[in-house]
Amino acid sequence: MLAVHEFVRLVPGRNAVAAVRAPSHPRRRRPPKYGALALLRHGLSGRPWPRAWADQPLRDSYDVVIIGGGVHGLAAAYYLAVNHGITDVAVLDKGYIGSGGSGRNTAILRSNYLTPEGVRFYDRSMQLYRTLAADLDYNVMFSRRGHLTLAHNDSSLRTMRWRAEVNQMQGIDSEVIDPAEIKRLVPYLDTSAETRYPILGALYHPPGGIIRHDAVVWGYARAAAAQGVHIHSGTEVTGIDTDGGKVRGVRTTKGDIATPVVLNATAGWSTLVAAMAGVRLPIQTFPLQAAVTEPVRPFLHAVVVSGTLHVYVSQTDRGELVFGASVDPFASYSTRGTLEFAEGLATHVIELMPALSKVRLLRQWSGLCDMTPDFSPIMGGTPVEGFYVDVGWGTYGFKAGPVSGEAMARCIADGRAPEIIEAFGLGRFGAGELVGEKGAAAVGH
Amino acid sequence: MILIPCPWCGPRDAGEFHYSGETTPRPDAASATPAQWRDYLYFPANPRGEVTETWYHRMGCRQFFVLQRDTDTNESIPPGRPQ
C-alpha cells in the first residue's frame, strides 16, 4: 500500500531537485554526499562510511554557548552559522545529542493551530521541514500523510470549525470533514454510531505528516559541525556566571567557558538551568509517555488524533504503530513508564480501531515536557543580558524545531526578538498577556 | 503503580487523586498587586527533588491534604495524621 510518492521521497536526489526550486537559504550547493549515486557506490564497495563530524576539544571561550543538544539547540547553532555567519558556537548536552525530547516525541508535523500567532509560527516550521532534507543534505524522511483530529462531541466539533476558519484565514490547508470522509481516509477506524464516543467529524489537515526525528537531530548536527560549530555531548552545565546583570560564562563538568551569550534550550530541565543564571520561568515539568507496537503491514496512512480519548496514532515507514497520549497527571522528573498509561492507551486505541486488539506493544518510554500556563513557548531574552531562552515547549516542541532555531538565531544575532516570536516573550506572564493556545496536543482542555 | 499516602485512607493508587500543584502561600487578596498575583499563579518552583504539594483524594475521602514528594523518584513522605 506504499504509494508512489512515498518511494520518490526516499530517493535523496529527488529531494534535492525539489529544494533547488524553492531554496530556503540562498547558498552554493555541492553534490549531495548521501545522494543516490553515492549510496550505490558505497553499497557496491562495502567500505564503511566516514564519520559525519569530528569531536572537538572544549575551548575556554565561545561567542555563543547553547545548552541542550536537541533539535532546538542544534537548529539554532546551524542557523546562527548559515544565516548570520556566527560560527564560534558550542552546543553542550549532558547526555548524547537528541537524548531528550527530540528523540522521544512521536515525530508528528502539523500547523493547524488555533491562534493566528501559533498558526503563522508552525507553518514557517513546516516550510523549513519541507526542504530540510536538501538543505542539510540528509534524508530526514518527511512523509506527508494528512493529519486528522477527531471530534467526539459538539464542543470539540465547534473548536474544529473555529480552528479551520483561523487556519484558512492564514492560508493553511485545513477543513472539517464528516464521518463518511473520515472512513474513506482511514478505513480501519470505527466510525459507527454504536461506540461509547461516536466520531462526529474531524479537522483534516492534508499537509501534516511524520518525519524521522533522529535524522533531523543528526542532520542539523552534521550541517552545523560542517560550518565550524562545536558539539560537546556528555558535557553537563553546572553553573552560569553572571556579573552586573550580564552573562560572563558557563561552568561545565569538562571545564569553564567564557561567553557573553547563553541560550537555554533544555526543555524539561529548563527551570534548573535558568535558576543558575538567577532567572525564574513559569514552567512545570511533566512526563509524557509514548509507545510503539511491533511492525505490521502498512494500513494506516494518515496521522489520527483524538483529544477526547487522549490518544494519537501514526504508522512509521517500518510499519510500527506509534502512540502518544496526554501528559502524566502530576509533575515529575522521572522518565519511568507506568502500567496505567499502557492500560489506558490500549483501551482507547481499541475503541478507535478494534482491529488492533491483537497487536503487541514493543516498548514504551517517557520524555519530559516543560509546560507553561498558556500552552505556548517562551522565547527571547530575559532580565539577564546575554541569557536567552527557547523553552516552554511542552508537548509541541519537535514540530517547531526549525523555526525556533531560525528565530532564536536571529534573536541572538540582532539582540532582540524578531516579529514571529514577539508574542512568546517571558514578559507576557508578568504583564498578564497570555497567548492561550488551545490547539496544542496532549493537554486536557 | 505509584502510591500516594492519604492521611485519612492510607496508601492508595495515584490514579484516585487529583494533583493540585505546589503549595505556596497565597498572597493577601486585599493588598496584593497584580504582579504578586501573577507570580503566585504562574511561577512554580519546579524543583528536581523534594517539594510540598496539595493533593485531593477525589475517589476516596474527598479531602485536600499537603504532601511532601520527591519529583525525581516519585517517593512520598507519609504526612501522618492531619491536625
Coordinates of C-alpha atoms in Angstrom, one line a residue:
Chain A
M1 CA 0.0 0.0 0.0
L2 CA 3.1 2.3 -0.1
A3 CA 2.1 5.0 -2.6
V4 CA 4.4 6.1 -5.4
H5 CA 5.1 9.5 -3.9
E6 CA 6.5 7.8 -0.8
F7 CA 9.1 5.9 -2.8
V8 CA 10.0 9.1 -4.5
R9 CA 10.5 10.7 -1.1
L10 CA 13.0 8.1 -0.2
V11 CA 15.4 9.0 -3.0
P12 CA 17.6 11.8 -1.8
G13 CA 18.3 13.1 -5.4
R14 CA 14.6 13.9 -5.9
N15 CA 14.5 15.9 -2.6
A16 CA 17.5 17.9 -3.8
V17 CA 15.7 18.7 -7.1
A18 CA 12.6 19.9 -5.2
A19 CA 14.7 22.1 -2.9
V20 CA 16.6 23.8 -5.8
R21 CA 13.2 25.0 -7.0
A22 CA 12.4 26.6 -3.6
P23 CA 15.6 27.1 -1.6
S24 CA 15.1 28.5 1.9
H25 CA 18.7 29.6 2.2
P26 CA 20.5 31.0 -0.9
R27 CA 23.9 29.3 -0.9
R28 CA 26.1 27.2 -3.1
R29 CA 25.1 23.6 -3.5
R30 CA 27.6 20.8 -3.6
P31 CA 26.6 17.4 -5.0
P32 CA 24.8 15.6 -2.2
K33 CA 27.2 13.5 0.0
Y34 CA 24.4 11.0 0.6
G35 CA 22.8 11.1 -2.9
A36 CA 21.6 8.1 -4.9
L37 CA 24.9 7.7 -6.7
A38 CA 27.0 8.0 -3.5
L39 CA 24.7 5.4 -1.8
L40 CA 25.1 3.0 -4.8
R41 CA 28.9 3.4 -4.9
H42 CA 29.2 2.7 -1.1
G43 CA 26.8 -0.2 -1.3
L44 CA 28.9 -1.9 -4.0
S45 CA 32.3 -1.1 -2.5
G46 CA 31.3 -2.2 1.1
R47 CA 33.6 0.4 2.6
P48 CA 32.4 1.9 6.0
W49 CA 31.1 5.4 5.8
P50 CA 33.5 8.1 7.2
R51 CA 32.4 9.8 10.5
A52 CA 29.9 12.6 9.8
W53 CA 31.6 15.0 12.2
A54 CA 34.6 15.1 14.5
D55 CA 34.8 15.6 18.2
Q56 CA 36.4 18.9 19.0
P57 CA 38.3 19.9 22.2
L58 CA 36.3 22.2 24.6
R59 CA 37.7 25.7 24.2
D60 CA 37.8 28.1 27.1
S61 CA 35.7 30.7 25.2
Y62 CA 33.0 30.9 22.6
D63 CA 30.9 33.7 21.1
V64 CA 27.7 31.7 21.8
V65 CA 27.1 28.7 24.1
I66 CA 23.9 26.7 23.5
I67 CA 22.8 24.5 26.4
G68 CA 20.8 21.5 25.1
G69 CA 21.8 19.4 22.1
G70 CA 18.3 18.6 20.8
V71 CA 16.6 19.8 17.7
H72 CA 16.1 23.3 19.0
G73 CA 19.7 23.9 20.2
L74 CA 21.3 22.3 17.1
A75 CA 18.9 24.2 14.7
A76 CA 19.8 27.5 16.5
A77 CA 23.5 26.7 16.1
Y78 CA 23.0 25.8 12.4
Y79 CA 21.0 28.9 11.5
L80 CA 23.5 31.1 13.5
A81 CA 26.2 29.8 11.3
V82 CA 24.4 29.7 8.0
N83 CA 22.1 32.8 8.2
H84 CA 24.2 35.1 10.3
G85 CA 27.8 33.9 9.9
I86 CA 28.3 33.3 13.7
T87 CA 30.3 30.1 13.8
D88 CA 32.2 30.3 17.1
V89 CA 29.4 28.4 18.8
A90 CA 29.4 25.5 21.2
V91 CA 26.4 23.2 21.8
L92 CA 26.5 21.4 25.1
D93 CA 24.5 18.4 26.2
K94 CA 24.8 16.4 29.4
G95 CA 23.8 13.2 27.6
Y96 CA 24.2 12.5 23.8
I97 CA 22.6 14.7 21.2
G98 CA 18.9 14.1 20.7
S99 CA 18.7 12.2 24.0
G100 CA 15.9 14.3 25.4
G101 CA 12.6 15.3 23.9
S102 CA 14.0 15.3 20.4
G103 CA 14.4 11.5 20.4
R104 CA 11.3 10.8 22.5
N105 CA 8.5 12.6 20.7
T106 CA 6.1 11.0 18.2
A107 CA 7.5 12.9 15.3
I108 CA 4.2 14.4 14.1
L109 CA 4.3 17.7 12.0
R110 CA 1.4 20.0 11.5
S111 CA 0.5 23.7 11.6
N112 CA -3.3 23.7 12.2
Y113 CA -3.2 25.6 15.5
L114 CA -5.9 27.8 17.0
T115 CA -4.3 31.2 17.4
P116 CA -3.1 33.3 14.4
E117 CA 0.3 33.6 16.2
G118 CA 0.6 29.8 16.5
V119 CA -0.6 29.1 13.0
R120 CA 1.9 31.5 11.4
F121 CA 4.8 30.2 13.5
Y122 CA 4.2 26.5 13.0
D123 CA 3.6 27.0 9.3
R124 CA 7.0 28.5 8.9
S125 CA 8.4 25.4 10.5
M126 CA 6.5 23.2 8.1
Q127 CA 8.0 25.2 5.2
L128 CA 11.5 24.7 6.6
Y129 CA 10.8 20.9 7.2
R130 CA 9.6 20.5 3.6
T131 CA 13.1 21.4 2.1
L132 CA 15.2 20.3 5.1
A133 CA 16.5 17.1 3.5
A134 CA 18.1 19.1 0.7
D135 CA 19.2 22.0 2.9
L136 CA 21.0 19.6 5.3
D137 CA 21.9 17.0 2.6
Y138 CA 20.5 14.4 5.0
N139 CA 17.4 12.3 4.3
V140 CA 15.0 13.2 7.2
M141 CA 12.2 11.1 5.7
F142 CA 9.5 13.7 5.8
S143 CA 6.3 11.9 4.9
R144 CA 3.2 14.0 4.1
R145 CA 0.4 11.8 5.4
G146 CA -2.5 14.0 6.2
H147 CA -3.5 14.8 9.8
L148 CA -6.9 14.1 11.3
T149 CA -8.1 15.5 14.7
L150 CA -11.3 13.6 15.6
A151 CA -14.3 15.3 17.3
H152 CA -16.4 13.1 19.5
N153 CA -18.7 15.8 20.9
D154 CA -20.4 19.0 19.9
S155 CA -17.9 21.3 21.7
S156 CA -14.9 19.7 20.0
L157 CA -16.6 19.9 16.7
R158 CA -17.2 23.6 17.3
T159 CA -13.5 24.1 18.2
M160 CA -12.5 22.2 15.0
R161 CA -14.7 24.6 12.9
W162 CA -13.1 27.5 14.7
R163 CA -9.6 26.2 14.0
A164 CA -10.4 25.5 10.4
E165 CA -11.6 29.1 10.0
V166 CA -8.4 30.5 11.6
N167 CA -6.3 28.2 9.5
Q168 CA -7.9 29.1 6.3
M169 CA -7.6 32.8 7.1
Q170 CA -3.8 32.2 7.4
G171 CA -3.7 30.2 4.1
I172 CA -3.3 26.8 5.7
D173 CA -4.9 23.7 4.1
S174 CA -7.4 22.7 6.8
E175 CA -11.1 21.8 6.8
V176 CA -13.8 19.9 8.8
I177 CA -14.8 16.6 7.3
D178 CA -17.7 14.2 8.1
P179 CA -17.5 10.6 9.3
A180 CA -18.0 9.2 5.7
E181 CA -15.0 11.1 4.5
I182 CA -13.0 10.0 7.6
K183 CA -13.9 6.4 6.9
R184 CA -12.6 6.8 3.3
L185 CA -9.3 8.2 4.5
V186 CA -8.9 5.7 7.4
P187 CA -10.9 2.5 6.7
Y188 CA -9.9 0.8 9.9
L189 CA -11.4 3.5 12.1
D190 CA -14.6 2.6 13.9
T191 CA -16.9 5.4 12.7
S192 CA -20.1 3.7 13.7
A193 CA -22.7 5.4 15.9
E194 CA -22.6 2.5 18.4
T195 CA -19.3 3.3 20.1
R196 CA -19.0 4.9 23.5
Y197 CA -17.8 8.2 21.9
P198 CA -19.0 8.2 18.3
I199 CA -16.9 10.2 15.8
L200 CA -18.9 13.2 14.7
G201 CA -16.3 14.8 12.4
A202 CA -12.7 15.7 12.1
L203 CA -10.3 18.6 11.4
Y204 CA -8.5 17.4 8.3
H205 CA -5.0 18.9 7.6
P206 CA -3.5 17.3 4.4
P207 CA 0.0 18.9 4.8
G208 CA 0.5 17.2 8.2
G209 CA 2.7 14.2 8.5
I210 CA 5.6 12.4 10.2
I211 CA 9.3 12.6 10.0
R212 CA 12.3 10.7 11.3
H213 CA 13.2 12.7 14.4
D214 CA 16.7 11.3 15.0
A215 CA 17.6 12.1 11.4
V216 CA 16.5 15.7 12.0
V217 CA 18.8 15.9 15.0
W218 CA 21.8 14.3 13.2
G219 CA 21.2 16.3 10.0
Y220 CA 21.3 19.6 12.0
A221 CA 24.3 18.4 14.0
R222 CA 26.3 17.4 10.9
A223 CA 25.4 20.5 9.0
A224 CA 26.3 22.8 12.0
A225 CA 29.6 20.9 12.6
A226 CA 30.5 21.4 8.9
Q227 CA 30.1 25.2 9.5
G228 CA 32.6 25.1 12.4
V229 CA 30.1 24.7 15.3
H230 CA 31.5 22.5 18.2
I231 CA 29.2 19.9 19.6
H232 CA 30.1 18.6 23.1
S233 CA 28.0 15.7 24.2
G234 CA 28.5 14.3 27.7
T235 CA 29.1 17.9 29.0
E236 CA 26.9 18.9 31.8
V237 CA 26.5 22.6 32.8
T238 CA 27.0 23.1 36.5
G239 CA 26.7 26.8 36.7
I240 CA 26.3 30.1 34.8
D241 CA 28.4 33.1 35.8
T242 CA 26.8 36.5 35.7
D243 CA 28.2 39.9 36.7
G244 CA 26.2 43.1 36.8
G245 CA 23.2 41.5 35.1
K246 CA 25.2 40.1 32.2
V247 CA 26.3 36.6 31.3
R248 CA 30.0 36.1 31.7
G249 CA 30.5 32.4 31.3
V250 CA 29.4 28.8 31.8
R251 CA 30.8 26.2 34.1
T252 CA 30.7 22.6 32.9
T253 CA 31.9 19.2 34.0
K254 CA 34.6 19.4 31.3
G255 CA 35.8 22.9 32.2
D256 CA 34.8 26.5 32.3
I257 CA 33.9 28.6 29.2
A258 CA 33.8 32.4 28.9
T259 CA 31.0 33.6 26.8
P260 CA 28.7 36.7 26.5
V261 CA 25.7 34.7 25.1
V262 CA 24.0 31.6 26.5
L263 CA 20.9 30.0 25.0
N264 CA 18.9 27.8 27.3
A265 CA 17.2 25.1 25.1
T266 CA 16.8 22.4 27.8
A267 CA 13.1 21.7 27.8
G268 CA 12.1 19.7 30.9
W269 CA 15.3 20.8 32.7
S270 CA 15.0 24.5 31.7
T271 CA 13.9 25.8 35.1
L272 CA 17.0 24.2 36.7
V273 CA 19.3 25.8 34.1
A274 CA 17.6 29.2 34.2
A275 CA 18.0 29.2 38.0
M276 CA 21.8 29.0 37.6
A277 CA 21.5 32.4 35.9
G278 CA 19.0 33.7 38.5
V279 CA 16.1 33.6 36.1
R280 CA 12.7 32.2 37.1
L281 CA 10.5 30.6 34.5
P282 CA 6.7 29.9 34.6
I283 CA 7.3 26.2 33.8
Q284 CA 6.4 23.0 35.4
T285 CA 7.9 19.7 34.3
F286 CA 5.5 16.8 33.4
P287 CA 6.4 13.4 31.8
L288 CA 4.7 12.5 28.6
Q289 CA 4.6 8.8 27.7
A290 CA 4.6 7.2 24.3
A291 CA 4.6 3.6 23.0
V292 CA 5.3 1.6 19.8
T293 CA 4.0 -1.7 18.6
E294 CA 5.6 -4.5 16.6
P295 CA 5.7 -3.7 12.9
V296 CA 2.6 -4.6 10.8
R297 CA 1.7 -4.3 7.1
P298 CA 1.2 -0.7 6.1
F299 CA -2.6 0.1 6.6
L300 CA -2.7 3.5 8.3
H301 CA -1.7 6.4 6.0
A302 CA -3.0 9.4 8.0
V303 CA -2.0 10.6 11.4
V304 CA -5.0 10.2 13.7
V305 CA -5.5 12.2 16.9
S306 CA -8.3 12.1 19.4
G307 CA -8.3 14.7 22.1
T308 CA -11.3 13.1 23.8
L309 CA -9.8 9.7 24.0
H310 CA -6.3 11.2 24.8
V311 CA -4.5 9.2 22.1
Y312 CA -2.7 9.8 18.8
V313 CA -1.5 7.2 16.4
S314 CA 0.6 7.0 13.2
Q315 CA 2.3 4.3 11.3
T316 CA 6.0 4.6 10.6
D317 CA 7.7 3.7 7.3
R318 CA 8.9 0.4 9.0
G319 CA 5.3 -0.5 9.9
E320 CA 5.3 0.1 13.7
L321 CA 2.4 2.0 15.1
V322 CA 3.5 4.9 17.3
F323 CA 1.1 6.0 20.1
G324 CA 1.1 9.1 22.2
A325 CA -1.2 10.2 24.9
S326 CA -1.7 13.1 27.5
V327 CA 0.9 14.3 29.9
D328 CA 1.1 12.4 33.2
P329 CA -1.3 13.7 35.8
F330 CA 1.3 15.1 38.1
A331 CA 4.6 17.0 37.8
S332 CA 7.8 14.8 37.9
Y333 CA 11.3 14.5 36.5
S334 CA 11.0 10.7 36.4
T335 CA 11.1 9.1 33.0
R336 CA 9.8 5.7 34.1
G337 CA 6.8 4.3 32.2
T338 CA 3.6 3.4 34.1
L339 CA 1.2 0.4 33.7
E340 CA -1.7 2.9 33.9
F341 CA -0.5 4.5 30.7
A342 CA -0.3 1.3 28.8
E343 CA -3.7 0.1 30.0
G344 CA -5.4 3.5 29.2
L345 CA -3.7 3.7 25.9
A346 CA -4.7 0.2 24.8
T347 CA -8.3 0.8 25.8
H348 CA -8.6 3.9 23.8
V349 CA -6.7 2.7 20.7
I350 CA -9.0 -0.4 20.6
E351 CA -12.1 1.9 20.9
L352 CA -10.8 3.7 17.8
M353 CA -9.5 0.8 15.8
P354 CA -10.9 -2.6 17.1
A355 CA -8.8 -4.5 14.6
L356 CA -5.7 -3.6 16.6
S357 CA -6.7 -5.7 19.6
K358 CA -4.1 -8.5 18.8
V359 CA -1.2 -6.2 18.0
R360 CA 1.6 -6.3 20.7
L361 CA 3.3 -3.3 22.2
L362 CA 7.0 -3.5 21.8
R363 CA 8.1 -0.8 24.2
Q364 CA 7.0 2.4 26.0
W365 CA 9.1 5.4 27.1
S366 CA 8.7 8.8 28.5
G367 CA 10.0 12.3 27.9
L368 CA 9.9 15.5 30.0
C369 CA 7.7 18.3 28.9
D370 CA 8.2 21.9 30.1
M371 CA 4.6 23.0 30.4
T372 CA 3.7 26.7 30.5
P373 CA 0.4 28.2 31.8
D374 CA -0.8 29.1 28.3
F375 CA 0.5 26.1 26.3
S376 CA 2.8 28.4 24.3
P377 CA 6.6 28.6 24.3
I378 CA 8.8 31.2 26.0
M379 CA 11.4 32.6 23.5
G380 CA 13.7 35.5 23.5
G381 CA 15.7 37.5 26.1
T382 CA 15.5 37.5 29.9
P383 CA 16.3 40.1 32.5
V384 CA 19.9 38.8 32.5
E385 CA 21.7 40.4 29.4
G386 CA 23.0 37.7 27.1
F387 CA 20.9 34.9 28.6
Y388 CA 18.3 33.8 26.1
V389 CA 15.6 31.1 26.5
D390 CA 13.9 28.8 23.9
V391 CA 11.8 26.8 26.4
G392 CA 8.3 26.0 27.5
W393 CA 7.9 23.6 24.5
G394 CA 5.7 21.2 26.4
T395 CA 4.1 18.7 24.0
Y396 CA 4.7 20.6 20.8
G397 CA 8.4 21.3 20.6
F398 CA 9.6 18.9 17.9
K399 CA 7.5 20.3 15.1
A400 CA 8.7 23.8 15.9
G401 CA 12.4 22.9 15.9
P402 CA 13.4 24.5 12.6
V403 CA 11.5 27.8 13.0
S404 CA 12.6 28.1 16.6
G405 CA 16.2 27.6 15.6
E406 CA 15.8 30.2 12.9
A407 CA 14.1 32.7 15.1
M408 CA 16.4 32.3 18.1
A409 CA 19.5 32.6 15.8
R410 CA 18.0 35.9 14.5
C411 CA 17.2 37.0 18.1
I412 CA 20.8 36.3 19.2
A413 CA 22.3 38.0 16.1
D414 CA 20.1 41.1 16.3
G415 CA 19.9 41.2 20.1
R416 CA 16.1 41.5 20.0
A417 CA 13.2 39.1 19.3
P418 CA 12.0 39.0 15.6
E419 CA 8.4 39.7 14.9
I420 CA 7.4 36.0 14.5
I421 CA 8.2 35.3 18.2
E422 CA 7.3 38.7 19.8
A423 CA 4.1 37.2 21.3
F424 CA 6.1 34.5 23.1
G425 CA 8.3 36.7 25.3
L426 CA 8.9 35.9 29.0
G427 CA 7.5 39.3 29.9
R428 CA 3.9 38.3 29.0
F429 CA 3.4 36.5 32.3
G430 CA 4.1 39.5 34.4
A431 CA 2.1 41.7 32.1
G432 CA -0.9 39.2 32.1
E433 CA -0.8 38.8 28.3
L434 CA -1.0 35.1 27.9
V435 CA -1.4 33.6 24.4
G436 CA -3.9 30.8 25.2
E437 CA -3.1 28.2 22.6
K438 CA -5.9 25.6 22.8
G439 CA -4.7 23.8 19.6
A440 CA -1.8 22.2 21.5
A441 CA -1.6 18.5 21.6
A442 CA -1.8 16.2 24.6
V443 CA -3.2 18.7 27.0
G444 CA -6.6 18.2 28.6
H445 CA -8.9 21.1 27.8
Chain B
M1 CA 1.8 1.7 40.4
I2 CA 2.6 4.9 42.3
L3 CA 1.1 5.0 45.8
I4 CA 0.1 8.3 47.4
P5 CA -0.2 8.2 51.2
C6 CA -3.5 9.8 52.0
P7 CA -3.6 10.9 55.7
W8 CA -7.1 9.6 56.1
C9 CA -7.2 6.5 53.9
G10 CA -3.6 5.3 53.9
P11 CA -1.5 4.5 50.8
R12 CA -3.7 4.4 47.6
D13 CA -3.1 4.3 43.9
A14 CA -2.1 7.7 42.5
G15 CA -5.0 7.5 39.9
E16 CA -7.5 8.1 42.7
F17 CA -6.1 11.5 43.3
H18 CA -6.2 14.9 41.7
Y19 CA -2.9 16.8 41.7
S20 CA -3.4 20.5 42.6
G21 CA 0.2 21.6 42.3
E22 CA 2.8 23.1 44.5
T23 CA 1.7 24.5 47.9
T24 CA 2.8 28.2 48.1
P25 CA 1.5 30.9 50.4
R26 CA -1.4 32.7 48.8
P27 CA -1.0 36.5 48.7
D28 CA -3.3 38.6 50.7
A29 CA -6.3 39.4 48.5
A30 CA -6.8 42.9 49.9
S31 CA -3.3 44.2 49.4
A32 CA -1.6 42.0 46.7
T33 CA -0.6 43.8 43.5
P34 CA -1.4 42.2 40.1
A35 CA 2.3 41.3 39.7
Q36 CA 2.2 39.4 43.0
W37 CA -0.9 37.5 41.9
R38 CA 0.7 36.6 38.6
D39 CA 3.8 35.5 40.3
Y40 CA 1.7 33.3 42.6
L41 CA -0.3 31.9 39.7
Y42 CA 2.3 31.3 37.1
F43 CA 5.7 30.7 38.6
P44 CA 6.1 27.4 40.4
A45 CA 9.5 26.4 41.9
N46 CA 9.6 23.2 39.8
P47 CA 12.4 21.6 41.8
R48 CA 14.1 18.3 40.9
G49 CA 13.8 16.8 44.4
E50 CA 11.6 17.4 47.4
V51 CA 8.6 19.6 47.0
T52 CA 5.5 20.4 49.1
E53 CA 2.2 19.9 47.2
T54 CA -1.5 19.9 47.6
W55 CA -3.4 16.7 46.5
Y56 CA -7.1 15.9 46.5
H57 CA -8.4 12.4 47.1
R58 CA -11.2 12.6 44.6
M59 CA -12.1 8.9 44.5
G60 CA -11.7 8.3 48.3
C61 CA -12.3 10.6 51.3
R62 CA -12.6 13.7 49.0
Q63 CA -10.2 15.7 51.3
F64 CA -7.4 18.0 50.3
F65 CA -4.1 17.4 52.0
V66 CA -0.5 18.5 51.9
L67 CA 2.2 16.0 50.7
Q68 CA 6.0 16.0 50.6
R69 CA 7.1 14.3 47.4
D70 CA 10.4 13.8 45.6
T71 CA 9.9 14.8 41.9
D72 CA 13.0 12.8 40.9
T73 CA 12.0 9.4 42.4
N74 CA 8.2 10.0 42.9
E75 CA 8.6 8.8 46.5
S76 CA 6.3 10.4 49.0
I77 CA 6.9 11.1 52.7
P78 CA 3.7 10.0 54.6
P79 CA 2.3 13.1 56.1
G80 CA 0.9 11.5 59.2
R81 CA -2.5 12.2 60.7
P82 CA -3.6 15.8 60.0
Q83 CA -4.0 18.1 63.0

